Amino acid sequence: MTFTLEHPTEAALTAADRWTVPGEWNHPNHGFGSGDTGEARILAGLEAAFAARRLADAQIARLAVDAGRMMTTHCSPDANRPLRSHRSVAELLVDVGRIPLSDAHRLHRVGVATEPRTTLHGEVLPAQFGVVRTALDAGTLPVESANHIITALNQAAPRAEADNLLAAEETLVAFARDCPADLVRNVAASWRDALDTDGIEPREETLAALSCLHRTLRPNGMKRYILDADPLSAAYLDAAIDAHIGATIRRPSFTNPETDTTTTDSSTTTADPDAALFAPRSIAQLAAETIIDLARHGIACNNTEIPIRATTIVVRMTLENLLTGLGTATIDGIEHPISAATARRLAAEADIIPMVLGGDSDILDLGTTQRLFSRAQKIAMAERFGGCAWRNCPQPPNHTEAHHLHWWGHTGPTNLRNGILLCSKHHHEIHRNNWTIHIHNNTPWFIPPTTIDPHRTPRRGGKPPPPPQ
């Protein structure tokens, strides 16, 4: 149960896409031109500082375990034991390190999980997560990623086989060496659910029971809403919010230079007082606007049109899971899966598309007779890439645009093999700096121009690989 993370070989590319493949994935000049010594120096300094931080965190986790052992050791009440002045190891770490309590709990939890164990008979056993411990001690694994791996595999452990847990641990540690902790959390959760499919529905019910809304009146008169939504409820909210934001940020805007009297100097602004109503809004403001519009529609129920753009929730599952109601299904933009039984119920609802992998689908390859990608093609690309395909970009499918890998006007067909999803920012970056994109085994690889990286090191994009079924 392993997968490998390899960049495509030179032979896998066309002649127009060839580049020099360096011996190591992380080249010293990765992402920077060789002529910019200032940027290279900053990059080297950051890498050295983070390497030292990883080693320091591993040492703190070890010392936290030692401190906990000392604090629970029985001793005479007159002994000088400064550690006993703290009620817990986490409180000790907060006091000494002046760190948040959540960080203190994380360090102690990782330390305990990667420490050799002792039975009641005094027998010393290996650490529960020996692979994680080795990577921590080597300074190649951040403690945040280690915590996500440990948490996910601990949840799967009661119903998973030991060999599969070890394979998952090895794969996740290898993945975490090159990926940010947030992405490791997502992949670790997918491994947890692959190892423990029977636990998905109970976890789903637990999360649904924890859904709640807290309202607080702030001193300035604003009212703050804090909503905890289970994955299924979040899917509905995200679909509505993302559709509204995506349509708004792509909407063309026009200004008349003869009537626009706003200047860059705020002291001399003479703009129309109504201009503030149409001023650019942040993503957070657009999200709030969507929720308010939905509430207005609910109150004025005589309206016949919902005040948001047309949107779709895609629930994907295998044909076997759809027929049996067993196993898992996933929803766009939601990290945690849902049970297949819940997905079957959703399949009967309006605006829900059950994407059955392996089943019949729309005609997706339209050749060169159509300039723009169809809605069905974009849904299929969202399934393929997960959203913006750029490395580590979090933008969901509704915030993306379909991009032709080969320009449509130069015999590039409008079909799935020639399409990729990119957010507006990275879409412009591709065109502005002439990046090359190569799809290898359904994984996009972004090859920078020599002005950005003289070695043209390919960078892996797309969604992370799933665990084996």
Short mmCIF file of C-alpha atoms in Angstrom, two decimals:
data_model
loop_
_atom_site.label_atom_id
_atom_site.label_comp_id
_atom_site.label_asym_id
_atom_site.label_seq_id
_atom_site.Cartn_x
_atom_site.Cartn_y
_atom_site.Cartn_z
CA MET A 1 0.00 0.00 0.00
CA THR A 2 2.45 2.62 -1.17
CA PHE A 3 2.67 5.27 -3.83
CA THR A 4 5.67 7.14 -5.16
CA LEU A 5 6.09 10.84 -5.84
CA GLU A 6 8.25 11.14 -8.92
CA HIS A 7 8.56 13.86 -11.49
CA PRO A 8 8.24 12.72 -15.11
CA THR A 9 11.39 11.68 -16.91
CA GLU A 10 12.66 13.58 -19.92
CA ALA A 11 11.58 10.74 -22.18
CA ALA A 12 7.98 11.21 -21.11
CA LEU A 13 7.81 14.69 -22.61
CA THR A 14 7.56 15.90 -26.17
CA ALA A 15 10.52 17.53 -27.84
CA ALA A 16 9.08 21.00 -27.20
CA ASP A 17 8.82 20.29 -23.48
CA ARG A 18 12.33 18.97 -22.82
CA TRP A 19 14.38 20.33 -19.98
CA THR A 20 17.41 19.28 -17.93
CA VAL A 21 16.29 17.12 -15.01
CA PRO A 22 18.48 17.78 -11.95
CA GLY A 23 19.74 14.94 -9.79
CA GLU A 24 17.75 16.06 -6.74
CA TRP A 25 14.12 17.15 -6.45
CA ASN A 26 14.90 20.14 -4.23
CA HIS A 27 17.60 21.96 -6.14
CA PRO A 28 19.43 24.83 -4.29
CA ASN A 29 18.19 27.31 -6.91
CA HIS A 30 14.65 25.92 -6.95
CA GLY A 31 12.28 28.73 -7.86
CA PHE A 32 14.89 31.49 -8.26
CA GLY A 33 17.03 32.76 -11.07
CA SER A 34 20.77 32.25 -10.68
CA GLY A 35 21.48 35.97 -11.08
CA ASP A 36 19.46 37.08 -8.05
CA THR A 37 21.86 36.42 -5.15
CA GLY A 38 19.69 38.39 -2.71
CA GLU A 39 16.70 36.12 -3.22
CA ALA A 40 18.90 33.02 -3.11
CA ARG A 41 20.40 34.19 0.18
CA ILE A 42 16.95 34.77 1.69
CA LEU A 43 15.78 31.36 0.52
CA ALA A 44 18.86 29.66 1.97
CA GLY A 45 18.37 31.48 5.26
CA LEU A 46 14.72 30.43 5.47
CA GLU A 47 15.55 26.81 4.71
CA ALA A 48 18.26 26.77 7.40
CA ALA A 49 15.97 28.43 9.97
CA PHE A 50 13.12 26.00 9.35
CA ALA A 51 15.51 23.04 9.48
CA ALA A 52 16.74 24.23 12.88
CA ARG A 53 13.15 24.73 14.01
CA ARG A 54 12.19 21.17 13.09
CA LEU A 55 15.12 19.78 15.08
CA ALA A 56 14.32 22.04 18.04
CA ASP A 57 10.66 20.98 18.05
CA ALA A 58 11.71 17.30 18.02
CA GLN A 59 13.97 17.94 21.02
CA ILE A 60 11.20 19.77 22.89
CA ALA A 61 8.84 16.84 22.26
CA ARG A 62 11.43 14.45 23.77
CA LEU A 63 11.99 16.70 26.78
CA ALA A 64 8.23 17.01 27.27
CA VAL A 65 7.99 13.23 27.63
CA ASP A 66 10.87 13.24 30.12
CA ALA A 67 9.17 16.02 32.07
CA GLY A 68 5.92 14.07 32.20
CA ARG A 69 7.75 11.01 33.46
CA MET A 70 9.45 13.09 36.17
CA MET A 71 6.19 14.75 37.20
CA THR A 72 4.50 11.39 37.80
CA THR A 73 7.43 9.75 39.60
CA HIS A 74 6.68 9.19 43.29
CA CYS A 75 9.12 10.92 45.60
CA SER A 76 9.25 12.23 49.15
CA PRO A 77 7.17 15.38 49.66
CA ASP A 78 10.24 17.32 50.84
CA ALA A 79 12.18 16.77 47.63
CA ASN A 80 13.06 19.77 45.50
CA ARG A 81 10.91 19.20 42.43
CA PRO A 82 10.27 22.41 40.46
CA LEU A 83 8.37 20.51 37.74
CA ARG A 84 5.65 19.58 40.22
CA SER A 85 4.61 23.22 40.48
CA HIS A 86 2.82 22.74 37.14
CA ARG A 87 -0.42 20.80 36.84
CA SER A 88 0.44 19.28 33.44
CA VAL A 89 3.22 19.00 30.90
CA ALA A 90 1.36 21.36 28.56
CA GLU A 91 1.20 23.99 31.30
CA LEU A 92 4.94 23.57 31.86
CA LEU A 93 5.67 24.11 28.16
CA VAL A 94 3.47 27.21 28.07
CA ASP A 95 5.27 28.63 31.11
CA VAL A 96 8.79 27.92 29.89
CA GLY A 97 8.35 28.46 26.16
CA ARG A 98 5.62 31.13 26.23
CA ILE A 99 3.82 29.26 23.46
CA PRO A 100 0.07 28.76 22.89
CA LEU A 101 -1.53 25.95 24.88
CA SER A 102 -2.57 24.19 21.65
CA ASP A 103 1.08 24.05 20.53
CA ALA A 104 2.09 22.69 23.92
CA HIS A 105 -0.47 19.88 23.73
CA ARG A 106 0.68 19.08 20.19
CA LEU A 107 4.35 18.80 21.17
CA HIS A 108 3.57 16.56 24.14
CA ARG A 109 1.19 14.38 22.12
CA VAL A 110 3.77 13.83 19.38
CA GLY A 111 6.47 13.11 21.95
CA VAL A 112 4.38 10.46 23.71
CA ALA A 113 3.35 8.76 20.46
CA THR A 114 6.95 8.50 19.23
CA GLU A 115 8.54 7.40 22.52
CA PRO A 116 9.43 3.73 23.22
CA ARG A 117 6.80 2.11 25.46
CA THR A 118 7.20 0.07 28.64
CA THR A 119 4.80 -2.71 29.62
CA LEU A 120 3.58 -3.34 33.17
CA HIS A 121 6.22 -6.07 33.39
CA GLY A 122 9.00 -3.65 32.51
CA GLU A 123 9.44 -4.85 28.93
CA VAL A 124 10.51 -2.09 26.54
CA LEU A 125 8.55 -1.97 23.28
CA PRO A 126 9.31 0.07 20.15
CA ALA A 127 7.60 3.42 19.68
CA GLN A 128 4.07 3.25 18.32
CA PHE A 129 5.10 5.53 15.44
CA GLY A 130 8.73 4.65 14.83
CA VAL A 131 8.82 5.97 11.27
CA VAL A 132 7.53 9.34 12.42
CA ARG A 133 10.13 9.41 15.21
CA THR A 134 12.99 8.73 12.80
CA ALA A 135 11.86 11.54 10.50
CA LEU A 136 11.44 13.94 13.44
CA ASP A 137 14.92 13.19 14.78
CA ALA A 138 16.38 13.68 11.29
CA GLY A 139 14.72 17.09 11.03
CA THR A 140 12.80 16.21 7.86
CA LEU A 141 9.28 16.22 9.35
CA PRO A 142 7.57 19.22 10.97
CA VAL A 143 5.85 18.46 14.27
CA GLU A 144 2.54 19.77 12.83
CA SER A 145 2.63 17.15 10.05
CA ALA A 146 3.65 14.48 12.55
CA ASN A 147 0.63 15.35 14.68
CA HIS A 148 -1.76 15.02 11.71
CA ILE A 149 -0.32 11.60 10.82
CA ILE A 150 -0.49 10.36 14.40
CA THR A 151 -4.05 11.62 14.94
CA ALA A 152 -5.39 10.07 11.74
CA LEU A 153 -3.75 6.67 12.21
CA ASN A 154 -4.75 6.49 15.88
CA GLN A 155 -8.37 6.93 14.80
CA ALA A 156 -8.02 4.07 12.30
CA ALA A 157 -5.97 1.78 14.58
CA PRO A 158 -8.83 -0.05 16.40
CA ARG A 159 -10.13 -1.56 13.14
CA ALA A 160 -7.03 -1.60 10.90
CA GLU A 161 -4.35 -4.24 10.42
CA ALA A 162 -0.87 -3.51 11.75
CA ASP A 163 0.82 -4.01 8.37
CA ASN A 164 -1.54 -1.56 6.69
CA LEU A 165 -0.99 1.01 9.44
CA LEU A 166 2.77 0.74 8.99
CA ALA A 167 2.44 1.11 5.21
CA ALA A 168 0.26 4.18 5.70
CA GLU A 169 2.73 5.69 8.17
CA GLU A 170 5.67 5.19 5.81
CA THR A 171 3.78 6.66 2.86
CA LEU A 172 2.49 9.67 4.80
CA VAL A 173 5.92 10.48 6.23
CA ALA A 174 7.43 10.35 2.74
CA PHE A 175 4.66 12.59 1.44
CA ALA A 176 5.03 15.07 4.32
CA ARG A 177 8.71 15.69 3.58
CA ASP A 178 7.78 17.76 0.51
CA CYS A 179 4.29 19.04 1.35
CA PRO A 180 2.79 21.60 3.76
CA ALA A 181 1.09 20.45 6.95
CA ASP A 182 -2.42 21.40 5.76
CA LEU A 183 -2.09 19.11 2.75
CA VAL A 184 -0.69 16.34 4.96
CA ARG A 185 -3.79 16.64 7.16
CA ASN A 186 -6.05 16.05 4.15
CA VAL A 187 -4.07 13.07 2.88
CA ALA A 188 -3.80 11.56 6.36
CA ALA A 189 -7.59 11.77 6.74
CA SER A 190 -8.06 9.98 3.42
CA TRP A 191 -5.73 7.18 4.58
CA ARG A 192 -7.63 6.95 7.86
CA ASP A 193 -10.89 6.43 6.01
CA ALA A 194 -9.36 3.94 3.58
CA LEU A 195 -8.08 1.89 6.52
CA ASP A 196 -11.28 2.18 8.55
CA THR A 197 -14.30 2.42 6.26
CA ASP A 198 -16.60 1.12 9.02
CA GLY A 199 -15.73 4.13 11.15
CA ILE A 200 -16.81 6.76 8.63
CA GLU A 201 -20.54 6.68 9.37
CA PRO A 202 -20.11 6.91 13.19
CA ARG A 203 -17.70 9.83 12.75
CA GLU A 204 -20.18 11.44 10.35
CA GLU A 205 -22.96 11.18 12.96
CA THR A 206 -20.67 12.57 15.67
CA LEU A 207 -19.75 15.60 13.58
CA ALA A 208 -23.39 16.26 12.69
CA ALA A 209 -24.26 16.26 16.40
CA LEU A 210 -21.56 18.89 17.01
CA SER A 211 -23.00 21.41 14.51
CA CYS A 212 -23.79 24.67 16.26
CA LEU A 213 -23.99 28.45 15.84
CA HIS A 214 -22.75 31.00 18.36
CA ARG A 215 -23.73 34.69 18.13
CA THR A 216 -21.81 37.45 19.90
CA LEU A 217 -22.49 41.18 19.92
CA ARG A 218 -19.23 43.10 19.50
CA PRO A 219 -18.53 46.49 21.16
CA ASN A 220 -18.67 48.35 17.83
CA GLY A 221 -22.20 47.12 17.12
CA MET A 222 -21.25 44.33 14.72
CA LYS A 223 -22.62 40.89 15.39
CA ARG A 224 -20.29 37.91 15.05
CA TYR A 225 -21.59 34.52 13.94
CA ILE A 226 -19.41 31.47 14.58
CA LEU A 227 -20.78 28.42 12.78
CA ASP A 228 -19.48 24.87 13.18
CA ALA A 229 -20.88 22.82 10.28
CA ASP A 230 -20.51 19.11 9.63
CA PRO A 231 -19.02 18.14 6.22
CA LEU A 232 -22.39 17.65 4.51
CA SER A 233 -23.79 20.97 5.75
CA ALA A 234 -20.54 22.70 4.81
CA ALA A 235 -20.86 21.34 1.27
CA TYR A 236 -24.15 23.21 0.77
CA LEU A 237 -22.77 26.43 2.22
CA ASP A 238 -19.52 26.23 0.27
CA ALA A 239 -21.32 25.56 -3.00
CA ALA A 240 -23.51 28.65 -2.59
CA ILE A 241 -20.69 30.89 -1.37
CA ASP A 242 -18.14 29.77 -3.96
CA ALA A 243 -20.63 30.16 -6.82
CA HIS A 244 -21.41 33.73 -5.81
CA ILE A 245 -17.75 34.66 -5.29
CA GLY A 246 -16.63 33.00 -8.51
CA ALA A 247 -19.27 34.79 -10.58
CA THR A 248 -18.53 38.15 -8.93
CA ILE A 249 -14.75 38.11 -9.36
CA ARG A 250 -15.11 37.11 -13.02
CA ARG A 251 -17.77 39.74 -13.77
CA PRO A 252 -16.39 42.49 -16.07
CA SER A 253 -16.34 46.02 -14.64
CA PHE A 254 -16.12 49.24 -16.59
CA THR A 255 -14.97 52.71 -15.56
CA ASN A 256 -15.28 55.96 -17.49
CA PRO A 257 -12.05 57.96 -17.18
CA GLU A 258 -13.94 61.15 -18.00
CA THR A 259 -16.33 60.77 -15.06
CA ASP A 260 -14.15 58.86 -12.61
CA THR A 261 -12.70 61.62 -10.43
CA THR A 262 -11.21 59.37 -7.76
CA THR A 263 -7.47 59.99 -7.32
CA THR A 264 -4.79 58.03 -5.53
CA ASP A 265 -4.52 60.77 -2.91
CA SER A 266 -7.20 60.04 -0.30
CA SER A 267 -7.18 63.67 0.84
CA THR A 268 -8.40 64.87 -2.56
CA THR A 269 -10.97 62.19 -3.34
CA THR A 270 -14.03 63.65 -5.09
CA ALA A 271 -15.71 60.43 -6.21
CA ASP A 272 -19.45 59.98 -6.38
CA PRO A 273 -20.69 59.26 -2.84
CA ASP A 274 -22.60 56.26 -4.19
CA ALA A 275 -19.36 54.72 -5.51
CA ALA A 276 -18.76 52.98 -2.19
CA LEU A 277 -21.75 50.78 -2.90
CA PHE A 278 -19.94 49.38 -5.96
CA ALA A 279 -16.37 49.44 -4.60
CA PRO A 280 -14.32 46.25 -4.86
CA ARG A 281 -15.08 43.88 -2.00
CA SER A 282 -12.88 41.29 -0.38
CA ILE A 283 -13.51 37.56 -0.60
CA ALA A 284 -14.72 37.60 3.02
CA GLN A 285 -17.17 40.40 2.25
CA LEU A 286 -18.53 38.55 -0.77
CA ALA A 287 -18.98 35.42 1.36
CA ALA A 288 -20.94 37.38 3.96
CA GLU A 289 -23.03 38.94 1.20
CA THR A 290 -24.02 35.47 -0.02
CA ILE A 291 -25.22 34.35 3.42
CA ILE A 292 -27.25 37.56 3.86
CA ASP A 293 -28.84 37.18 0.41
CA LEU A 294 -29.86 33.62 1.26
CA ALA A 295 -31.45 34.84 4.49
CA ARG A 296 -33.31 37.61 2.64
CA HIS A 297 -34.63 35.07 0.18
CA GLY A 298 -35.79 32.81 3.00
CA ILE A 299 -37.68 35.67 4.67
CA ALA A 300 -39.22 37.01 1.44
CA CYS A 301 -40.35 33.55 0.37
CA ASN A 302 -42.63 34.95 -2.35
CA ASN A 303 -39.48 35.44 -4.48
CA THR A 304 -39.27 32.83 -7.20
CA GLU A 305 -35.54 33.01 -7.80
CA ILE A 306 -32.78 32.17 -5.35
CA PRO A 307 -30.38 35.17 -5.23
CA ILE A 308 -27.24 33.17 -6.02
CA ARG A 309 -25.68 31.92 -9.22
CA ALA A 310 -26.47 28.46 -10.50
CA THR A 311 -24.18 25.95 -8.83
CA THR A 312 -23.72 22.26 -8.48
CA ILE A 313 -22.57 19.99 -5.68
CA VAL A 314 -20.61 17.02 -6.99
CA VAL A 315 -20.63 13.86 -4.88
CA ARG A 316 -18.23 11.23 -6.21
CA MET A 317 -18.24 7.53 -5.44
CA THR A 318 -17.61 4.21 -7.11
CA LEU A 319 -20.38 2.32 -8.87
CA GLU A 320 -20.05 -0.53 -6.36
CA ASN A 321 -20.52 1.86 -3.43
CA LEU A 322 -23.56 3.42 -5.07
CA LEU A 323 -25.23 0.05 -5.58
CA THR A 324 -24.41 -1.44 -2.17
CA GLY A 325 -24.57 1.69 0.01
CA LEU A 326 -21.29 0.61 1.64
CA GLY A 327 -17.96 2.43 1.63
CA THR A 328 -17.26 6.13 1.16
CA ALA A 329 -18.01 9.10 -1.05
CA THR A 330 -16.41 12.55 -1.27
CA ILE A 331 -17.76 16.06 -1.88
CA ASP A 332 -15.97 18.89 -3.69
CA GLY A 333 -14.04 21.11 -1.31
CA ILE A 334 -14.73 19.01 1.80
CA GLU A 335 -11.76 17.24 3.38
CA HIS A 336 -13.66 14.54 5.26
CA PRO A 337 -15.63 11.95 3.29
CA ILE A 338 -19.23 10.95 3.86
CA SER A 339 -20.68 7.46 4.00
CA ALA A 340 -21.97 5.87 0.82
CA ALA A 341 -25.40 5.60 2.44
CA THR A 342 -25.56 9.38 2.84
CA ALA A 343 -24.38 9.86 -0.74
CA ARG A 344 -27.19 7.66 -2.03
CA ARG A 345 -29.71 9.87 -0.25
CA LEU A 346 -28.09 12.98 -1.75
CA ALA A 347 -28.26 11.55 -5.26
CA ALA A 348 -32.02 12.06 -5.31
CA GLU A 349 -31.84 15.77 -4.45
CA ALA A 350 -31.92 18.66 -6.90
CA ASP A 351 -28.64 20.29 -7.93
CA ILE A 352 -26.67 17.27 -6.68
CA ILE A 353 -24.65 15.41 -9.29
CA PRO A 354 -23.54 11.92 -8.22
CA MET A 355 -20.32 11.40 -10.19
CA VAL A 356 -20.15 7.64 -10.43
CA LEU A 357 -16.64 6.67 -11.38
CA GLY A 358 -16.74 4.00 -14.02
CA GLY A 359 -20.34 4.65 -15.01
CA ASP A 360 -21.82 6.40 -18.04
CA SER A 361 -21.19 10.13 -18.43
CA ASP A 362 -21.77 13.01 -20.85
CA ILE A 363 -19.80 13.33 -24.07
CA LEU A 364 -16.70 15.16 -22.90
CA ASP A 365 -14.41 15.27 -25.96
CA LEU A 366 -15.74 17.95 -28.31
CA GLY A 367 -12.75 18.17 -30.67
CA THR A 368 -12.09 21.55 -32.26
CA THR A 369 -15.70 22.37 -33.11
CA GLN A 370 -16.23 24.25 -29.82
CA ARG A 371 -14.02 27.06 -28.50
CA LEU A 372 -15.01 27.00 -24.81
CA PHE A 373 -15.05 24.04 -22.49
CA SER A 374 -18.52 22.77 -21.60
CA ARG A 375 -19.99 22.60 -18.11
CA ALA A 376 -19.67 18.78 -18.15
CA GLN A 377 -16.00 19.06 -19.08
CA LYS A 378 -15.33 21.52 -16.25
CA ILE A 379 -17.00 19.18 -13.77
CA ALA A 380 -14.82 16.34 -15.05
CA MET A 381 -11.70 18.54 -14.74
CA ALA A 382 -12.71 19.42 -11.19
CA GLU A 383 -12.79 15.69 -10.46
CA ARG A 384 -9.40 15.28 -12.08
CA PHE A 385 -7.56 18.21 -10.49
CA GLY A 386 -9.65 19.08 -7.42
CA GLY A 387 -9.74 22.83 -8.16
CA CYS A 388 -6.87 25.07 -9.26
CA ALA A 389 -4.21 22.60 -10.39
CA TRP A 390 -1.30 24.87 -9.38
CA ARG A 391 0.89 23.43 -6.62
CA ASN A 392 -0.74 23.92 -3.20
CA CYS A 393 -3.31 26.42 -4.49
CA PRO A 394 -6.45 26.18 -2.32
CA GLN A 395 -8.91 27.76 -4.78
CA PRO A 396 -12.00 25.53 -5.31
CA PRO A 397 -13.41 24.63 -8.76
CA ASN A 398 -15.92 27.53 -8.76
CA HIS A 399 -13.01 30.00 -8.51
CA THR A 400 -11.18 28.58 -11.53
CA GLU A 401 -11.09 28.93 -15.30
CA ALA A 402 -10.53 26.21 -17.89
CA HIS A 403 -7.17 26.60 -19.66
CA HIS A 404 -6.10 24.98 -22.94
CA LEU A 405 -2.74 23.26 -22.56
CA HIS A 406 -2.23 23.89 -26.28
CA TRP A 407 -3.81 27.04 -27.65
CA TRP A 408 -7.18 26.33 -29.30
CA GLY A 409 -6.37 28.49 -32.31
CA HIS A 410 -3.28 26.38 -33.06
CA THR A 411 -5.02 23.00 -33.48
CA GLY A 412 -5.46 22.55 -29.75
CA PRO A 413 -8.72 20.62 -29.27
CA THR A 414 -11.31 21.47 -26.64
CA ASN A 415 -11.23 18.12 -24.89
CA LEU A 416 -10.26 16.78 -21.47
CA ARG A 417 -6.73 15.82 -22.48
CA ASN A 418 -6.07 19.42 -23.47
CA GLY A 419 -7.71 21.13 -20.47
CA ILE A 420 -6.75 22.09 -16.94
CA LEU A 421 -8.35 24.25 -14.22
CA LEU A 422 -6.49 27.33 -12.95
CA CYS A 423 -7.51 30.24 -10.77
CA SER A 424 -7.28 33.69 -12.32
CA LYS A 425 -3.96 34.51 -10.65
CA HIS A 426 -2.17 31.37 -11.80
CA HIS A 427 -3.88 31.44 -15.20
CA HIS A 428 -2.30 34.84 -15.80
CA GLU A 429 1.04 33.60 -14.44
CA ILE A 430 1.07 30.76 -16.99
CA HIS A 431 0.51 33.14 -19.91
CA ARG A 432 2.68 35.99 -18.62
CA ASN A 433 5.82 33.92 -18.01
CA ASN A 434 5.25 31.13 -20.55
CA TRP A 435 5.18 28.16 -18.19
CA THR A 436 4.83 24.73 -19.78
CA ILE A 437 2.30 22.24 -18.40
CA HIS A 438 2.67 18.51 -18.93
CA ILE A 439 0.12 15.91 -17.79
CA HIS A 440 1.76 12.66 -16.73
CA ASN A 441 -0.43 9.82 -15.38
CA ASN A 442 -3.26 12.31 -14.73
CA THR A 443 -0.92 14.50 -12.65
CA PRO A 444 -0.05 18.02 -13.89
CA TRP A 445 3.60 19.10 -13.81
CA PHE A 446 4.40 22.81 -14.16
CA ILE A 447 7.72 23.54 -15.86
CA PRO A 448 8.96 27.10 -15.25
CA PRO A 449 10.82 29.22 -17.79
CA THR A 450 14.57 29.67 -17.44
CA THR A 451 14.02 33.22 -16.14
CA ILE A 452 12.46 31.72 -13.01
CA ASP A 453 14.45 28.49 -12.74
CA PRO A 454 17.42 27.91 -15.08
CA HIS A 455 17.13 24.15 -14.44
CA ARG A 456 13.42 24.15 -15.32
CA THR A 457 12.66 21.86 -12.40
CA PRO A 458 9.12 20.45 -12.78
CA ARG A 459 6.74 21.16 -9.89
CA ARG A 460 3.97 18.70 -9.10
CA GLY A 461 0.44 20.12 -9.08
CA GLY A 462 -3.08 18.80 -8.81
CA LYS A 463 -4.72 17.11 -5.87
CA PRO A 464 -2.70 14.70 -3.73
CA PRO A 465 -2.76 11.00 -4.63
CA PRO A 466 -5.47 9.00 -2.84
CA PRO A 467 -4.70 5.96 -0.71
CA PRO A 468 -5.17 2.57 -2.34
CA GLN A 469 -8.65 1.09 -2.19
#
